Every structure is written in structure tokens, then in C-alpha cells.
Short mmCIF file of C-alpha atoms in Angstrom, two decimals:
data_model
loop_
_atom_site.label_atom_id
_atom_site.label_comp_id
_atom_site.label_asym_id
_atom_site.label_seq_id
_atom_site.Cartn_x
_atom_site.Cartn_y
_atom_site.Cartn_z
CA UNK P 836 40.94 5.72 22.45
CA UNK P 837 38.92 2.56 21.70
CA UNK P 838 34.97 3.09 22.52
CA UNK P 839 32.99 0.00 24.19
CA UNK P 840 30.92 -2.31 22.13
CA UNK P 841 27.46 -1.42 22.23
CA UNK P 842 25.66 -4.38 19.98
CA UNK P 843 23.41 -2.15 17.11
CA UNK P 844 19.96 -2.80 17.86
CA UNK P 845 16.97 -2.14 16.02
CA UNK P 846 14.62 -0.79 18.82
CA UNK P 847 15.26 1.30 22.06
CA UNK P 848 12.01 0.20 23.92
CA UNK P 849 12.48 -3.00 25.32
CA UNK P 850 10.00 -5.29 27.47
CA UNK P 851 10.76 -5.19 31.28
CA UNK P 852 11.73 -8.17 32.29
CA UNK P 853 9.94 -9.93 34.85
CA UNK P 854 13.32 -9.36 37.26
CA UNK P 855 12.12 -5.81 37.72
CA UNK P 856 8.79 -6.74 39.12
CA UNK P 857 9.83 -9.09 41.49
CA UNK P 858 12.61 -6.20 42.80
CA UNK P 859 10.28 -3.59 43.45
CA UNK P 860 7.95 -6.72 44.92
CA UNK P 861 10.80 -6.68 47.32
CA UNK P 862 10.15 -2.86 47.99
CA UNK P 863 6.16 -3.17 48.87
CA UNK P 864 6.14 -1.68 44.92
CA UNK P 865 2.97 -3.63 42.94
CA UNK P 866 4.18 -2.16 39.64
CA UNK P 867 2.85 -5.12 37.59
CA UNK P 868 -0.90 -3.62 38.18
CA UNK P 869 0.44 0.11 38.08
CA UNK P 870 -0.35 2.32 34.66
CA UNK P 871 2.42 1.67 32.08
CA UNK P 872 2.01 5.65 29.70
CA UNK P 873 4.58 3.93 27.39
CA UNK P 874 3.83 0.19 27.07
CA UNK P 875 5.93 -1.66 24.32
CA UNK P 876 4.23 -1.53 20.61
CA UNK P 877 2.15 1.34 22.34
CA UNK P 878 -0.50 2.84 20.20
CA UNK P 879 -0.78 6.31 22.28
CA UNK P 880 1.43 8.57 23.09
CA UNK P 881 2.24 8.47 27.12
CA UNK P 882 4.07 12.42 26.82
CA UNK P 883 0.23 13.51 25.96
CA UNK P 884 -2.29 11.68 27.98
CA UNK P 885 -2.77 11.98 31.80
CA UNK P 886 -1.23 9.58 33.87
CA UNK P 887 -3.33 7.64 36.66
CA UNK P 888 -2.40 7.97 40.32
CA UNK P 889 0.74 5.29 40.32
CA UNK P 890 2.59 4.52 37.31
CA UNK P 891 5.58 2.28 35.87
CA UNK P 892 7.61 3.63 32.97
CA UNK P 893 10.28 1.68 30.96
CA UNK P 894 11.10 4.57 28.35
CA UNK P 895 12.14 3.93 24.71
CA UNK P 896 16.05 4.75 25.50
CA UNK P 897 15.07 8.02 23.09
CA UNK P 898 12.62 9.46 24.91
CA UNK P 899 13.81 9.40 28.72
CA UNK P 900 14.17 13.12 29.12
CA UNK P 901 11.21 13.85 27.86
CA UNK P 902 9.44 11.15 30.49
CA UNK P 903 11.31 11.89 33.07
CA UNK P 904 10.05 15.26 32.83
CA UNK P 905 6.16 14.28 32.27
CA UNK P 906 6.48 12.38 35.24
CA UNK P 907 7.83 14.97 37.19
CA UNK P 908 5.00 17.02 36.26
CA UNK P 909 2.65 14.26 37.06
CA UNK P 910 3.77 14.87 40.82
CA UNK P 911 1.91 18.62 40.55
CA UNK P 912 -1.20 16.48 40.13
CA UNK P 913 -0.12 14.03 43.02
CA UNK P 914 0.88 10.96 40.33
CA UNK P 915 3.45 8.96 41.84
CA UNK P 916 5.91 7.07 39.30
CA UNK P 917 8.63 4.71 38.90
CA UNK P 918 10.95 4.86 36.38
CA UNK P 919 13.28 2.29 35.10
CA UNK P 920 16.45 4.30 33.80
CA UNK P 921 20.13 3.15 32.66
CA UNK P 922 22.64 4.49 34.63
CA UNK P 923 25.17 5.54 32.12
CA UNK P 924 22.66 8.50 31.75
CA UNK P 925 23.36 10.29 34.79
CA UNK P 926 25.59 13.08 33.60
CA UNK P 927 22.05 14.19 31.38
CA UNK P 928 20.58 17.56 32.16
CA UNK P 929 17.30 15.74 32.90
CA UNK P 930 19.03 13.72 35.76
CA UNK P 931 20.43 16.71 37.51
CA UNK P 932 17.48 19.18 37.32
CA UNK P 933 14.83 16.77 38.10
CA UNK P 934 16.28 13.41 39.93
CA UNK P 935 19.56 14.79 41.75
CA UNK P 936 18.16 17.66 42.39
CA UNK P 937 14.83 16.52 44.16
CA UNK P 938 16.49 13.54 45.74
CA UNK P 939 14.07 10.69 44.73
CA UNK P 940 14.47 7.47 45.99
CA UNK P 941 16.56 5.16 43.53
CA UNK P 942 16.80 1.60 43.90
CA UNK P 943 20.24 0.35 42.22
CA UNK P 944 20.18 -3.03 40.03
CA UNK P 945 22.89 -5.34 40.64
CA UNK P 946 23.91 -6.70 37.44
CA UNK P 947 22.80 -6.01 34.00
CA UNK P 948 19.43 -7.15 33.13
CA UNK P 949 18.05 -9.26 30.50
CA UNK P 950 15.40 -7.98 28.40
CA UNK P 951 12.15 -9.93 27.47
CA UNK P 952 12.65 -11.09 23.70
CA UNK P 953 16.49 -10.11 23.23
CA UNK P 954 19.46 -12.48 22.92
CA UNK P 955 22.17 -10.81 25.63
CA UNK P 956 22.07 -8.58 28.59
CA UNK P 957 21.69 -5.13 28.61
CA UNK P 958 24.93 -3.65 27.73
CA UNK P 959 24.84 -0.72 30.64
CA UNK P 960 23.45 -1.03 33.91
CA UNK P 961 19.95 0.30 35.33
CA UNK P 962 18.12 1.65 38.14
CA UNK P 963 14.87 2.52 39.27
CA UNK P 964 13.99 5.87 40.37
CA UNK P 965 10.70 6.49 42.28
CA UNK P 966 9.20 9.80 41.77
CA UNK P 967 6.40 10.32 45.01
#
């Protein structure tokens, strides 16, 4: 059985392109002025600092369990966050214990999206999932 093509990259944080913004515009979201725990070239680390009241997270592809799950807990302290995940992800333990089995809102992409600095499209779809 032949595998897809999945171009080799040398990161698995990418910017979040501007596309994003304007979709969640479309939702009443203002996630360009929300608190980004895991900015791109970070020099903190968003699993151990507390998160303000609403935040947008675009997870190094590595790390999205481990977000997903601080943002869950941000919830106990009445954080609200949204989450920009790839969809091909959904059979993870992290997706059914926290995301399926809560029933946040998701917003679906249509389309792959282009990152900010990278030549193609994303190779895998995405959504956003809003954790409130």
C-alpha cells in the first residue's frame, strides 16, 4: 500500500495565516488581539504559564495533545480558547477525551490553508475548535 506524500519539513509550528483571522472575524471571534501561549519563535513555554481570559493557539504539530489539554484545563479557571487543529488528528486520544467528548464548537476549514512563510498548502486539512 503506497502512503501519501507528506513534503519533509523542517518545523511543525507554522505562522497562522491571515485566512484564519478573517474566518473567525466571520464568527464575532477577535482572535488577532486574543493571547497567543505558543506564538511562533516563542521564547516561553505556553504548557507552563497561565493563560489570560481568551486565547488563540496554533500548536507546533508536536505538541497538540499536550495543548489541547492545558487549554482544557484553562476552562477550570474560566479561560476560553480557540484552537487551530488538523483534522487528520481526530482518531488521537486527546480528541476523544477532551473535544468529542465535551462537544466544543468546531468551525470546519474549507480547503487547505496556506501557511505564512511556506511555499505550498498545508498538506491535511484544519479546523478550529473553540473551547468556552
Amino acid at each position: 500500500m503506497k502512503q501519501s506524500y507528506m513534503p519533509k519539513t523542517s518545523s511543525d509550528h507554522y505562522q497562522t495565516p491571515e485566512r484564519v483571522f478573517d474566518i473567525l472575524d466571520e464568527y464575532g471571534y477577535k482572535a488577532r488581539h486574543y493571547f497567543d501561549p505558543c506564538p511562533f519563535h516563542s521564547t516561553f513555554d505556553g504548557l507552563k504559564i497561565d493563560w489570560q481570559n481568551w486565547n488563540y493557539v496554533n500548536p507546533p504539530y508536536s505538541l497538540i495533545g499536550e495543548f489541547v489539554h492545558k487549554a482544557f484545563l484553562e476552562l477550570h479557571k474560566e479561560n476560553s480558547s480557540i484552537l487551530l487543529i488538523p483534522t487528520n488528528k481526530t482518531d488521537k486520544d486527546w480528541w476523544h477525551n477532551y473535544i468529542a467528548l465535551y462537544n466544543f464548537d468546531i468551525i470546519w476549514i474549507r480547503g487547505r490553508l496556506k501557511f505564512k512563510d511556506t511555499k505550498n498548502p498545508a498538506p491535511i486539512p484544519h479546523c478550529l475548535v473553540i473551547m468556552q
